[in-house]
PDB file of C-alpha atoms in Angstrom:
ATOM      1  CA  MET A  55     127.400  74.311 109.689  1.00 53.00           C
ATOM      2  CA  CYS A  56     128.233  74.945 106.046  1.00 59.00           C
ATOM      3  CA  GLY A  57     124.921  73.463 104.911  1.00 64.00           C
ATOM      4  CA  VAL A  58     122.980  75.824 107.193  1.00 65.00           C
ATOM      5  CA  ILE A  59     124.712  78.872 105.729  1.00 69.00           C
ATOM      6  CA  GLU A  60     124.061  77.669 102.175  1.00 80.00           C
ATOM      7  CA  TRP A  61     120.357  77.128 102.909  1.00 78.00           C
ATOM      8  CA  SER A  62     120.058  80.528 104.567  1.00 82.00           C
ATOM      9  CA  ILE A  63     121.496  82.148 101.437  1.00 84.00           C
ATOM     10  CA  ILE A  64     119.015  80.226  99.273  1.00 86.00           C
ATOM     11  CA  TYR A  65     116.122  81.296 101.512  1.00 87.00           C
ATOM     12  CA  MET A  66     117.307  84.924 101.413  1.00 86.00           C
ATOM     13  CA  LYS A  67     117.446  84.831  97.605  1.00 89.00           C
ATOM     14  CA  ILE A  68     113.939  83.358  97.444  1.00 90.00           C
ATOM     15  CA  PHE A  69     112.703  86.078  99.813  1.00 88.00           C
ATOM     16  CA  LEU A  70     114.320  88.824  97.714  1.00 88.00           C
ATOM     17  CA  ILE A  71     112.805  87.414  94.507  1.00 91.00           C
ATOM     18  CA  TYR A  72     109.422  87.317  96.246  1.00 91.00           C
ATOM     19  CA  LEU A  73     109.765  90.974  97.276  1.00 89.00           C
ATOM     20  CA  LEU A  74     110.789  91.950  93.751  1.00 90.00           C
ATOM     21  CA  LEU A  75     107.770  90.184  92.231  1.00 92.00           C
ATOM     22  CA  MET A  76     105.367  91.733  94.753  1.00 89.00           C
ATOM     23  CA  ASN A  77     106.763  95.204  94.052  1.00 88.00           C
ATOM     24  CA  ILE A  78     106.386  94.708  90.303  1.00 90.00           C
ATOM     25  CA  ALA A  79     102.803  93.545  90.882  1.00 87.00           C
ATOM     26  CA  GLY A  80     102.058  96.540  93.119  1.00 84.00           C
ATOM     27  CA  PHE A  81     103.472  98.937  90.545  1.00 84.00           C
ATOM     28  CA  ALA A  82     101.462  97.289  87.769  1.00 85.00           C
ATOM     29  CA  ALA A  83      98.256  97.330  89.826  1.00 79.00           C
ATOM     30  CA  MET A  84      98.454 101.105  90.130  1.00 77.00           C
ATOM     31  CA  GLY A  85      98.963 101.548  86.410  1.00 76.00           C
ATOM     32  CA  ILE A  86      96.638  98.899  85.005  1.00 74.00           C
ATOM     33  CA  ASP A  87      93.531  99.484  87.036  1.00 63.00           C
ATOM     34  CA  LYS A  88      93.332 103.011  88.402  1.00 65.00           C
ATOM     35  CA  CYS A  89      89.637 102.723  89.193  1.00 58.00           C
ATOM     36  CA  LYS A  90      89.911  99.545  91.205  1.00 61.00           C
ATOM     37  CA  ALA A  91      93.358  99.920  92.767  1.00 48.00           C
ATOM     38  CA  LYS A  92      91.864  99.660  96.253  1.00 54.00           C
ATOM     39  CA  ALA A  93      91.088  96.036  95.502  1.00 52.00           C
ATOM     40  CA  HIS A  94      94.792  95.535  94.793  1.00 55.00           C
ATOM     41  CA  ALA A  95      95.975  97.319  97.932  1.00 60.00           C
ATOM     42  CA  TRP A  96      96.632  93.924  99.551  1.00 62.00           C
ATOM     43  CA  LEU A  97      99.730  93.658  97.345  1.00 63.00           C
ATOM     44  CA  SER A  98     101.393  96.391  99.357  1.00 64.00           C
ATOM     45  CA  LEU A  99     100.762  94.462 102.571  1.00 67.00           C
ATOM     46  CA  LEU A 100     102.326  91.315 101.126  1.00 70.00           C
ATOM     47  CA  GLY A 101     105.661  92.941 100.353  1.00 76.00           C
ATOM     48  CA  GLY A 102     104.925  95.173  97.370  1.00 79.00           C
ATOM     49  CA  SER A 103     104.855  98.495  99.188  1.00 84.00           C
ATOM     50  CA  ALA A 104     107.810 100.016  97.317  1.00 85.00           C
ATOM     51  CA  GLY A 105     106.325  99.183  93.917  1.00 85.00           C
ATOM     52  CA  THR A 106     102.874 100.373  94.936  1.00 83.00           C
ATOM     53  CA  TRP A 107     104.319 103.585  96.351  1.00 86.00           C
ATOM     54  CA  ALA A 108     106.317 104.196  93.156  1.00 87.00           C
ATOM     55  CA  GLY A 109     103.246 103.415  91.039  1.00 85.00           C
ATOM     56  CA  MET A 110     101.188 105.937  92.994  1.00 86.00           C
ATOM     57  CA  TYR A 111     103.436 108.757  91.871  1.00 88.00           C
ATOM     58  CA  ALA A 112     104.344 107.415  88.439  1.00 86.00           C
ATOM     59  CA  PHE A 113     100.660 107.171  87.506  1.00 84.00           C
ATOM     60  CA  ARG A 114      99.487 110.023  89.776  1.00 82.00           C
ATOM     61  CA  HIS A 115      97.022 107.677  91.386  1.00 78.00           C
ATOM     62  CA  LYS A 116      95.789 107.832  94.990  1.00 80.00           C
ATOM     63  CA  THR A 117      98.161 110.711  95.766  1.00 85.00           C
ATOM     64  CA  LYS A 118      95.366 112.883  97.176  1.00 87.00           C
ATOM     65  CA  HIS A 119      94.197 110.290  99.707  1.00 85.00           C
ATOM     66  CA  TRP A 120      95.989 110.857 102.999  1.00 87.00           C
ATOM     67  CA  TYR A 121      95.744 107.183 103.976  1.00 86.00           C
ATOM     68  CA  PHE A 122      97.703 106.170 100.864  1.00 85.00           C
ATOM     69  CA  VAL A 123     100.179 109.064 101.093  1.00 88.00           C
ATOM     70  CA  LYS A 124     100.930 108.270 104.744  1.00 91.00           C
ATOM     71  CA  GLY A 125     100.204 104.530 104.681  1.00 86.00           C
ATOM     72  CA  MET A 126     102.491 103.400 101.853  1.00 88.00           C
ATOM     73  CA  PRO A 127     105.667 104.896 103.359  1.00 90.00           C
ATOM     74  CA  LEU A 128     104.662 103.430 106.729  1.00 91.00           C
ATOM     75  CA  ILE A 129     104.132  99.976 105.250  1.00 88.00           C
ATOM     76  CA  PHE A 130     107.419 100.315 103.346  1.00 89.00           C
ATOM     77  CA  PHE A 131     109.224 101.241 106.584  1.00 91.00           C
ATOM     78  CA  ILE A 132     107.713  98.209 108.325  1.00 89.00           C
ATOM     79  CA  HIS A 133     108.879  95.992 105.446  1.00 86.00           C
ATOM     80  CA  VAL A 134     112.412  97.406 105.719  1.00 88.00           C
ATOM     81  CA  VAL A 135     112.455  96.697 109.459  1.00 89.00           C
ATOM     82  CA  ILE A 136     111.210  93.134 108.877  1.00 86.00           C
ATOM     83  CA  ALA A 137     113.834  92.605 106.157  1.00 83.00           C
ATOM     84  CA  CYS A 138     116.567  93.880 108.497  1.00 86.00           C
ATOM     85  CA  VAL A 139     115.434  91.551 111.275  1.00 87.00           C
ATOM     86  CA  ILE A 140     115.388  88.591 108.884  1.00 82.00           C
ATOM     87  CA  TYR A 141     118.813  89.543 107.523  1.00 80.00           C
ATOM     88  CA  ARG A 142     120.288  89.830 111.022  1.00 85.00           C
ATOM     89  CA  ASN A 143     118.916  86.426 111.993  1.00 81.00           C
ATOM     90  CA  PHE A 144     120.377  84.729 108.921  1.00 75.00           C
ATOM     91  CA  TYR A 145     123.816  86.364 109.049  1.00 67.00           C
TER      92      TYR A 145
END
């Protein structure tokens, strides 16, 4: 049983590192390429919603489009729910 707990902690750390990297990428996508940020919107769906959301307001980009203003918090909420479900299943 000890081995299972150790592996679940390793998987959780890998998942958290993945989320961190996707959020950094989402934040950078909003700042680097304001004109083509729609092409980088897939980053928010892959776990980078918090970074993309922060980048929207830090760079004042896509803040007048209702689908970004409403969609990013919704995607972020969905990611939080998924993370909670994963956390509950591992612990």
